């Protein structure tokens, strides 16, 4: 019987090739879109799922409250990890993860790989397998080092690395160590990455820092016992803060902080390992917001719903052309259930064909999809049995939901009425109109969303950052302690080049360079009972001129002025908002102040004031900032200003000049415009997804509308012929046939506009600096939707109006 159902279904599909093709195209496009988006979401939610202790692993963070809400901080000092293990109830293991430079060398060969300092518990907490060497306590000794497989291959080739003496660069100082183990590289879906692992105690300044809670520069993870309760642990954290006197209540109050529900200005909280990948405050640019993923799921569902509505509409409309077939089947003994399953078999066959095409299409589109959305999906992921079975089950379920109603409707036809020709297409009018309207509500909303997101993204990219980023080259430096010498060398070496405009250096990059590194440095201090907080950037001479910044009070960093060379005083320049924090009647009077911001650091001699600028992306509020001329500090980036009409060639020349200084530095330089573009990669991807989704949604909606109009025109063929014979003009017939469908699109626009405005306006509030969801954006979306629908309907109605009435009436 099943074979007969499928065979009859195949014959019916061959008989109605046009409708079958419309259905298959729409469904395959929708399934392809859904497969890719759901694979992407599945991959993101798989982050850290391989950790065997995952349910008991937590990242500790400090939480403070202010009038704007909660602020999270991930950085702790060296004493934090051992103190948490010793003093917090339920904590059975803990480790810090401190980035401490880069570089490992063996027999004169040096490889640039990042070093991470950890505690011995790292290997029992996390499920990163040891593939060679000492698996039990691989960092038992302070002078042991564990390297990743990729690092071992790059440094040793085919030679066995276990037991070999190597040197690693720890905060600009080379240390002799022994390779004790090789660890597997971290999976792509791991929040924790590493290349070289060593003990925290290997730092040269460890004795001075081991009890210093204030030097905070790395995250800390803990593992709780199976029976531990997080509430009890968090209570002990509060007690630890008081025991070590980590908070100055008066200073916190002056900085605008407020007490939390427990009456504390600061608390240490626990974030589950499963949530770390999604926390933008703790992981910065590498995080992905869950709302973003839920938006992708919603988009996939919207596209699938539109395709299913097309399918329902076409099958309901076509079912009335099959009324006599159903009547005859019932007359010769077919039951309602047999007719239902026969029609549903056709739907199932269409869905299976569409899914097969979608799987092939998704396989072909994986690479461009990965390139566009910066994902790491592979064909093996798509072809996993679980994924294929899930896709097949989804096809069956969706075919039952989408194909079930038309089949049920047709199976209920009254045999006598059908054979008398009394079944009319108008019975499906309400459902058809409702589905078409809902389709265009979704399509119009997606178009509005695309326009708003594109406009917001354009605003982020084009808004002034407070400095000139065009034609400024950023060069990552492997030896920050030599950066000033490198800058002096490039100034002299490139001085003869006509395109050379200036060289400077900074310990923080602007934007995200080719090293994909980001860092924030800040500090707070008291000045005459005023609490002052500032972001800090160590810079070299010419920083202002290279970036085109203007001084509004005082002066810039100038070699012609006498300055301290003992390292006890640093010249600094502050931004206007920083100057206003001092509370002087005229903020310009801050220029000339000499003060101590930290007794362990050189005094500050404030020589100038500049306008506020965005050191970081416009997703963050512009912060008070202090530029410190500190030629004794390590500077990690060189900036070279050029004047050129051929940026690529000039970049290559600058890279060649720098290569003489650091021949083994393989990280390429980049223009600041490229760096700042990387700030908004997530917004760019979201914009691309919305654009693609809106295009697919409107395409599917118009595809369905085109097919429905074709079917309706065929059913009204005789009516059109009669009207033409009675003298109706082509424009009047076209208008008569089009107005019902255009009215539905207009109703869809009226419904979608307030809904889209509400959600888009809420989304825009997530940005510190954003555009408005202006009324004209929705007007453009409505006009676009209307024009596209008018073209779709107009083509078919015009063809019907131009048809020869003799052909439609000759049998009457």
Coordinates of C-alpha atoms in Angstrom, one line a residue, residues 149-659:
X149 CA 51.2 19.4 19.9
X150 CA 51.4 22.3 17.3
X151 CA 54.1 24.0 19.3
X152 CA 56.1 20.7 19.6
X153 CA 55.8 20.1 15.8
X154 CA 56.9 23.7 15.0
X155 CA 59.9 23.7 17.4
X156 CA 61.1 20.0 17.3
X157 CA 59.8 18.7 14.0
X158 CA 59.9 14.9 14.3
X159 CA 62.3 14.9 17.2
X160 CA 61.0 13.7 20.6
X161 CA 60.6 16.8 22.8
X162 CA 60.2 15.1 26.1
X163 CA 63.1 15.9 28.5
X164 CA 64.6 18.4 26.2
X165 CA 65.9 21.7 27.7
X166 CA 64.3 24.8 26.2
X167 CA 64.0 28.4 27.0
X168 CA 60.7 30.3 27.3
X169 CA 60.1 34.0 27.3
X170 CA 58.4 35.0 30.6
X171 CA 57.5 38.7 30.6
X172 CA 60.4 39.7 28.4
X173 CA 62.9 37.4 30.4
X174 CA 64.2 34.1 29.0
X175 CA 63.9 31.2 31.5
X176 CA 65.6 27.8 31.1
X177 CA 63.0 24.9 31.5
X178 CA 62.5 21.3 30.6
X179 CA 59.7 19.9 28.5
X180 CA 57.9 17.5 30.7
X181 CA 54.8 16.7 28.6
X182 CA 53.0 17.4 25.3
X183 CA 49.4 18.2 25.5
X184 CA 46.8 18.0 22.8
X185 CA 45.8 21.3 21.2
X186 CA 42.7 22.8 22.6
X187 CA 39.6 22.0 20.5
X188 CA 38.2 24.9 18.3
X189 CA 35.1 25.0 20.6
X190 CA 37.1 25.6 23.8
X191 CA 37.0 28.9 25.6
X192 CA 40.5 28.2 26.9
X193 CA 43.4 28.2 24.4
X194 CA 47.1 27.6 25.0
X195 CA 50.3 26.9 23.3
X196 CA 52.9 26.8 26.1
X197 CA 52.0 26.1 29.8
X198 CA 54.3 26.8 32.8
X199 CA 54.0 27.4 36.5
X200 CA 53.0 30.8 37.9
X201 CA 56.0 30.7 40.2
X202 CA 58.4 30.9 37.2
X203 CA 57.8 34.7 37.0
X204 CA 60.9 36.6 38.0
X205 CA 58.8 38.9 40.2
X206 CA 56.8 36.1 41.8
X207 CA 58.2 36.7 45.3
X208 CA 57.0 40.4 45.2
X209 CA 53.6 39.5 43.7
X210 CA 52.6 36.3 45.4
X211 CA 50.8 38.2 48.2
X212 CA 49.8 41.3 46.2
X213 CA 46.0 41.2 45.5
X214 CA 46.2 44.6 43.7
X215 CA 48.2 43.5 40.7
X216 CA 45.2 42.0 38.8
X217 CA 45.9 40.7 35.3
X218 CA 44.4 37.2 34.8
X219 CA 41.2 35.2 35.2
X220 CA 40.8 32.4 37.8
X221 CA 38.8 29.2 37.5
X222 CA 37.7 26.9 40.3
X223 CA 36.3 23.4 40.6
X224 CA 33.7 22.6 43.2
X225 CA 33.1 19.3 44.9
X226 CA 30.1 17.2 43.7
X227 CA 28.2 18.0 46.9
X228 CA 29.2 21.7 47.1
X229 CA 26.6 24.4 47.0
X230 CA 27.5 27.6 45.1
X231 CA 25.6 29.8 47.6
X232 CA 27.8 28.5 50.4
X233 CA 30.9 29.2 48.3
X234 CA 29.8 32.7 47.5
X235 CA 29.2 33.4 51.2
X236 CA 32.8 32.4 51.9
X237 CA 34.0 34.6 49.1
X238 CA 32.4 37.6 50.9
X239 CA 34.1 36.6 54.1
X240 CA 37.4 36.3 52.2
X241 CA 37.1 39.9 50.8
X242 CA 36.6 41.2 54.4
X243 CA 39.5 39.1 55.8
X244 CA 42.0 40.4 53.3
X245 CA 40.5 43.9 53.3
X246 CA 40.2 43.9 49.5
X247 CA 37.6 46.7 49.4
X248 CA 37.8 50.3 50.6
X249 CA 34.1 51.2 51.2
X250 CA 34.8 54.9 51.2
X251 CA 36.6 54.8 47.9
X252 CA 34.0 52.6 46.3
X253 CA 31.3 55.0 47.4
X254 CA 33.2 58.0 46.0
X255 CA 33.6 56.1 42.7
X256 CA 29.8 55.9 42.4
X257 CA 29.4 52.3 43.5
X258 CA 26.4 51.2 45.6
X259 CA 25.9 48.3 48.0
X260 CA 24.4 45.1 46.7
X261 CA 21.5 43.1 48.3
X262 CA 24.0 41.7 50.9
X263 CA 25.3 45.1 51.9
X264 CA 28.7 44.8 50.1
X265 CA 30.3 47.1 47.6
X266 CA 32.1 44.2 45.9
X267 CA 31.5 40.4 45.7
X268 CA 33.2 37.5 44.1
X269 CA 30.7 35.5 42.0
X270 CA 30.8 32.2 40.1
X271 CA 30.0 31.9 36.4
X272 CA 29.4 28.3 35.2
X273 CA 31.9 27.1 32.6
X274 CA 28.9 26.5 30.2
X275 CA 28.1 30.2 30.3
X276 CA 31.7 31.6 29.9
X277 CA 31.7 31.6 26.1
X278 CA 28.5 33.7 26.1
X279 CA 29.6 36.4 28.6
X280 CA 30.8 39.5 26.7
X281 CA 31.9 41.3 29.9
X282 CA 34.2 38.5 30.9
X283 CA 35.6 37.3 27.6
X284 CA 35.4 40.4 25.5
X285 CA 35.6 40.1 21.7
X286 CA 35.7 36.3 21.7
X287 CA 32.2 36.0 23.3
X288 CA 29.0 35.6 21.5
X289 CA 25.8 36.7 23.0
X290 CA 23.1 34.1 23.4
X291 CA 20.5 36.6 22.1
X292 CA 22.5 36.6 18.8
X293 CA 22.1 32.9 18.6
X294 CA 18.4 32.9 19.5
X295 CA 18.0 35.5 16.8
X296 CA 19.5 33.1 14.3
X297 CA 17.2 30.4 15.4
X298 CA 14.2 32.8 15.1
X299 CA 15.4 33.8 11.6
X300 CA 15.6 30.1 10.6
X301 CA 12.1 29.4 11.9
X302 CA 10.7 32.5 10.1
X303 CA 12.2 31.3 6.8
X304 CA 10.9 27.8 7.4
X305 CA 7.4 29.1 8.3
X306 CA 7.2 31.2 5.1
X307 CA 8.2 28.2 3.0
X308 CA 5.6 26.1 4.8
X309 CA 2.9 28.7 4.4
X310 CA 3.7 28.7 0.7
X311 CA 3.3 25.0 0.6
X312 CA 0.0 25.1 2.5
X313 CA -1.4 27.9 0.3
X314 CA -0.4 26.1 -3.0
X315 CA -1.7 22.8 -1.9
X316 CA -5.0 24.2 -0.5
X317 CA -5.5 26.1 -3.8
X318 CA -4.6 23.1 -5.9
X319 CA -6.8 20.8 -3.9
X320 CA -9.9 22.4 -5.4
X321 CA -8.6 21.6 -8.9
X322 CA -8.5 18.0 -7.8
X323 CA -12.0 17.9 -6.4
X324 CA -13.3 15.7 -9.2
X325 CA -10.4 13.2 -8.7
X326 CA -11.3 13.0 -5.0
X327 CA -15.0 12.6 -5.8
X328 CA -14.4 9.7 -8.2
X329 CA -12.0 8.0 -5.7
X330 CA -14.7 8.2 -3.0
X331 CA -17.3 6.9 -5.5
X332 CA -15.4 3.8 -6.2
X333 CA -14.8 3.1 -2.5
X334 CA -11.8 5.1 -1.3
X335 CA -12.1 6.0 2.4
X336 CA -11.3 9.3 4.0
X337 CA -8.1 7.9 5.6
X338 CA -6.8 6.5 2.3
X339 CA -7.3 9.8 0.5
X340 CA -5.6 11.6 3.4
X341 CA -2.5 9.4 3.4
X342 CA -2.4 9.5 -0.4
X343 CA -2.2 13.3 -0.4
X344 CA 0.1 13.4 2.6
X345 CA 2.4 10.9 0.7
X346 CA 2.8 13.5 -2.0
X347 CA 3.8 16.1 0.6
X348 CA 6.3 13.8 2.2
X349 CA 7.9 13.0 -1.1
X350 CA 8.3 16.7 -1.9
X351 CA 9.8 17.3 1.5
X352 CA 12.3 14.4 1.2
X353 CA 13.4 15.6 -2.3
X354 CA 13.8 19.2 -0.8
X355 CA 15.8 17.9 2.1
X356 CA 18.1 15.9 -0.1
X357 CA 18.7 19.0 -2.3
X358 CA 19.2 21.1 0.9
X359 CA 21.9 18.7 2.3
X360 CA 23.8 18.8 -0.9
X361 CA 23.5 22.6 -1.1
X362 CA 24.5 23.1 2.5
X363 CA 27.6 20.9 1.9
X364 CA 28.5 23.1 -1.1
X365 CA 27.9 26.3 0.8
X366 CA 29.8 25.4 4.0
X367 CA 33.1 27.1 2.9
X368 CA 31.6 30.4 1.8
X369 CA 29.3 30.3 4.9
X370 CA 32.3 29.8 7.2
X371 CA 34.2 32.7 5.4
X372 CA 31.2 35.0 5.7
X373 CA 30.3 34.3 9.3
X374 CA 33.8 33.4 10.7
X375 CA 32.6 29.9 11.7
X376 CA 34.5 26.6 11.7
X377 CA 31.8 24.2 10.5
X378 CA 33.0 21.2 8.6
X379 CA 31.4 18.7 6.2
X380 CA 31.9 15.9 8.8
X381 CA 29.7 17.9 11.2
X382 CA 26.9 18.0 8.6
X383 CA 27.2 14.3 7.7
X384 CA 27.1 13.0 11.2
X385 CA 24.4 10.3 11.5
X386 CA 22.7 12.2 14.4
X387 CA 22.5 15.4 12.3
X388 CA 21.2 13.6 9.2
X389 CA 18.6 11.7 11.3
X390 CA 17.5 14.9 12.9
X391 CA 17.1 16.6 9.5
X392 CA 15.1 13.7 8.2
X393 CA 12.8 13.6 11.3
X394 CA 12.4 17.4 11.0
X395 CA 11.3 16.9 7.4
X396 CA 8.8 14.3 8.3
X397 CA 7.4 16.4 11.1
X398 CA 7.2 19.6 9.0
X399 CA 5.6 17.7 6.1
X400 CA 3.0 16.4 8.5
X401 CA 2.3 19.8 9.9
X402 CA 2.4 21.6 6.5
X403 CA 0.9 18.9 4.3
X404 CA -1.5 17.5 6.9
X405 CA -4.0 20.4 6.6
X406 CA -4.5 20.4 2.8
X407 CA -4.8 16.6 2.9
X408 CA -7.3 16.7 5.7
X409 CA -9.3 19.4 3.9
X410 CA -9.5 17.5 0.7
X411 CA -10.4 14.2 2.3
X412 CA -13.5 15.9 3.9
X413 CA -15.0 16.9 0.5
X414 CA -18.6 15.8 0.1
X415 CA -18.8 13.4 -2.9
X416 CA -22.1 14.6 -4.3
X417 CA -21.1 18.3 -4.1
X418 CA -17.8 17.6 -5.7
X419 CA -19.3 15.7 -8.7
X420 CA -21.8 18.5 -9.2
X421 CA -19.0 21.1 -9.3
X422 CA -20.2 23.0 -6.2
X423 CA -16.8 23.1 -4.5
X424 CA -15.4 26.6 -4.8
X425 CA -12.0 28.0 -4.4
X426 CA -13.5 30.8 -2.3
X427 CA -13.8 28.4 0.6
X428 CA -10.0 28.7 1.1
X429 CA -9.9 32.5 0.7
X430 CA -9.7 33.4 4.3
X431 CA -6.9 30.9 5.1
X432 CA -5.0 31.9 1.9
X433 CA -5.3 35.6 2.6
X434 CA -4.2 35.1 6.2
X435 CA -1.1 33.1 5.3
X436 CA -0.1 35.6 2.6
X437 CA -0.5 38.5 5.0
X438 CA 1.5 36.7 7.7
X439 CA 4.3 35.9 5.1
X440 CA 4.6 39.6 4.2
X441 CA 4.5 40.7 7.8
X442 CA 7.6 38.6 8.4
X443 CA 9.2 39.7 5.2
X444 CA 8.5 43.4 5.8
X445 CA 9.8 43.1 9.4
X446 CA 13.1 41.5 8.1
X447 CA 13.5 44.3 5.6
X448 CA 13.1 46.9 8.3
X449 CA 15.5 45.0 10.5
X450 CA 18.1 44.9 7.7
X451 CA 17.9 48.6 7.1
X452 CA 18.2 49.5 10.8
X453 CA 21.1 47.1 11.4
X454 CA 22.9 48.3 8.3
X455 CA 22.4 51.9 9.3
X456 CA 23.7 51.2 12.9
X457 CA 26.6 49.3 11.5
X458 CA 27.5 52.1 9.1
X459 CA 27.3 54.6 12.0
X460 CA 29.7 52.6 14.1
X461 CA 32.2 52.4 11.2
X462 CA 31.9 56.0 10.0
X463 CA 31.5 58.0 13.2
X464 CA 34.6 60.0 14.3
X465 CA 36.7 58.2 16.9
X466 CA 38.6 61.4 17.9
X467 CA 41.7 60.6 15.9
X468 CA 42.9 59.9 12.4
X469 CA 43.0 56.2 11.6
X470 CA 43.5 56.4 7.8
X471 CA 46.9 55.5 6.5
X472 CA 48.3 54.6 10.0
X473 CA 50.0 51.2 10.1
X474 CA 50.0 49.1 13.3
X475 CA 52.9 46.7 13.9
X476 CA 52.7 44.1 16.7
X477 CA 56.1 43.9 18.5
X478 CA 57.4 40.7 19.9
X479 CA 59.9 42.3 22.2
X480 CA 58.0 45.2 23.9
X481 CA 61.1 46.2 25.9
X482 CA 62.8 47.2 22.6
X483 CA 59.9 49.1 21.1
X484 CA 61.4 52.6 21.8
X485 CA 64.6 51.6 20.0
X486 CA 62.6 50.2 17.1
X487 CA 60.7 53.4 16.9
X488 CA 63.9 55.5 16.9
X489 CA 65.4 53.2 14.2
X490 CA 62.3 53.4 11.9
X491 CA 62.2 57.2 12.3
X492 CA 65.8 57.4 11.1
X493 CA 65.6 54.6 8.5
X494 CA 62.4 55.7 6.8
X495 CA 63.1 59.4 7.0
X496 CA 64.2 59.5 3.4
X497 CA 61.0 58.0 2.1
X498 CA 58.6 60.5 0.6
X499 CA 55.6 58.7 2.1
X500 CA 57.0 58.7 5.7
X501 CA 54.9 61.0 8.0
X502 CA 55.7 59.8 11.5
X503 CA 56.4 56.9 13.9
X504 CA 55.2 56.3 17.5
X505 CA 54.4 53.4 19.9
X506 CA 51.9 52.3 22.4
X507 CA 51.4 49.4 24.8
X508 CA 47.8 49.0 23.6
X509 CA 46.8 48.5 20.0
X510 CA 44.0 50.5 18.4
X511 CA 41.4 48.1 17.1
X512 CA 42.1 44.4 16.7
X513 CA 45.3 43.8 14.8
X514 CA 46.5 40.6 13.0
X515 CA 47.6 39.3 16.4
X516 CA 43.9 39.4 17.5
X517 CA 44.9 40.8 20.9
X518 CA 42.9 43.2 23.0
X519 CA 43.8 44.7 26.4
X520 CA 42.4 47.2 28.8
X521 CA 44.5 49.0 31.4
X522 CA 43.1 51.3 34.1
X523 CA 43.7 52.7 37.5
X524 CA 42.0 54.7 40.2
X525 CA 43.4 57.1 42.8
X526 CA 42.4 59.9 45.2
X527 CA 43.1 63.6 44.7
X528 CA 42.0 65.9 47.4
X529 CA 39.2 63.6 48.6
X530 CA 38.0 63.1 45.0
X531 CA 38.0 59.6 43.6
X532 CA 39.4 59.5 40.0
X533 CA 39.3 56.6 37.6
X534 CA 41.1 56.5 34.2
X535 CA 42.1 54.2 31.4
X536 CA 45.9 54.3 31.0
X537 CA 47.9 54.1 27.8
X538 CA 51.7 54.1 27.8
X539 CA 52.9 55.9 24.6
X540 CA 56.0 57.2 22.9
X541 CA 56.8 60.6 21.4
X542 CA 54.7 61.7 18.4
X543 CA 51.6 59.8 19.5
X544 CA 49.4 62.9 19.1
X545 CA 50.8 63.9 15.7
X546 CA 50.7 60.4 14.2
X547 CA 47.0 60.1 15.2
X548 CA 46.1 63.7 14.4
X549 CA 45.0 64.6 17.9
X550 CA 44.9 68.3 18.9
X551 CA 45.9 69.8 22.3
X552 CA 43.2 72.0 23.8
X553 CA 45.3 73.1 26.9
X554 CA 48.9 72.9 27.7
X555 CA 51.2 71.1 25.2
X556 CA 52.0 67.7 23.7
X557 CA 54.9 65.4 24.4
X558 CA 57.8 67.4 23.1
X559 CA 61.5 66.5 22.9
X560 CA 62.4 70.2 23.2
X561 CA 61.1 70.5 26.7
X562 CA 63.2 69.3 29.7
X563 CA 61.9 66.1 31.1
X564 CA 62.9 63.7 33.9
X565 CA 65.2 60.9 32.9
X566 CA 65.5 59.2 36.3
X567 CA 62.2 57.3 35.9
X568 CA 60.7 59.1 39.0
X569 CA 58.4 61.5 37.0
X570 CA 56.4 60.8 33.9
X571 CA 54.9 63.5 31.6
X572 CA 51.2 62.7 31.0
X573 CA 48.4 64.0 28.9
X574 CA 44.8 63.6 29.9
X575 CA 41.5 63.7 28.0
X576 CA 38.9 66.4 28.7
X577 CA 36.6 64.1 30.7
X578 CA 39.6 63.0 32.8
X579 CA 40.5 66.6 33.5
X580 CA 37.0 67.3 34.6
X581 CA 37.2 64.6 37.2
X582 CA 39.6 66.7 39.3
X583 CA 36.7 69.1 40.0
X584 CA 38.6 72.3 39.3
X585 CA 36.5 75.4 38.3
X586 CA 38.2 75.4 34.9
X587 CA 39.2 72.0 33.7
X588 CA 42.0 73.5 31.6
X589 CA 43.8 74.3 34.9
X590 CA 44.6 70.7 35.3
X591 CA 47.5 71.2 32.8
X592 CA 50.5 71.8 34.9
X593 CA 49.5 69.7 37.9
X594 CA 52.1 67.4 39.5
X595 CA 50.7 64.5 41.5
X596 CA 51.2 61.0 42.7
X597 CA 48.6 58.6 41.3
X598 CA 50.3 55.5 42.9
X599 CA 53.2 55.6 45.4
X600 CA 54.8 52.5 43.7
X601 CA 54.8 54.4 40.3
X602 CA 56.5 57.6 39.1
X603 CA 54.7 60.9 39.7
X604 CA 52.6 62.4 37.0
X605 CA 53.4 65.7 35.5
X606 CA 50.2 66.7 33.5
X607 CA 51.5 68.6 30.5
X608 CA 48.4 68.8 28.3
X609 CA 44.8 68.1 27.7
X610 CA 43.2 66.6 24.6
X611 CA 39.6 66.0 23.5
X612 CA 38.0 62.7 24.4
X613 CA 38.6 59.9 22.0
X614 CA 37.5 56.2 21.5
X615 CA 40.5 54.0 22.5
X616 CA 38.1 51.1 22.2
X617 CA 35.0 50.4 20.1
X618 CA 31.9 52.5 20.1
X619 CA 30.1 49.6 21.8
X620 CA 31.8 50.9 25.0
X621 CA 31.3 54.2 26.6
X622 CA 34.1 56.7 25.9
X623 CA 36.2 56.6 29.1
X624 CA 38.5 59.2 30.8
X625 CA 42.0 58.4 29.5
X626 CA 45.5 59.2 30.5
X627 CA 48.5 59.0 28.0
X628 CA 51.8 58.4 29.8
X629 CA 55.1 59.1 28.1
X630 CA 56.9 56.2 29.6
X631 CA 60.0 55.2 27.7
X632 CA 61.0 52.8 30.4
X633 CA 57.8 50.7 29.9
X634 CA 57.3 47.9 27.4
X635 CA 55.4 49.1 24.3
X636 CA 53.7 46.3 22.3
X637 CA 52.8 48.2 19.1
X638 CA 54.4 50.6 16.7
X639 CA 52.3 53.0 14.6
X640 CA 53.7 54.4 11.3
X641 CA 51.8 57.3 9.6
X642 CA 52.2 57.3 5.8
X643 CA 51.1 59.4 2.9
X644 CA 50.5 57.2 -0.1
X645 CA 48.2 56.4 -3.0
X646 CA 49.2 52.8 -2.9
X647 CA 48.6 51.5 0.6
X648 CA 49.4 47.8 -0.1
X649 CA 52.9 48.6 -1.6
X650 CA 53.7 51.0 1.3
X651 CA 52.6 48.5 3.9
X652 CA 55.0 45.9 2.3
X653 CA 57.8 48.4 2.5
X654 CA 57.2 49.2 6.1
X655 CA 57.0 45.5 6.9
X656 CA 60.3 44.9 5.1
X657 CA 61.9 47.6 7.2
X658 CA 60.6 46.2 10.4
X659 CA 61.6 42.7 9.4

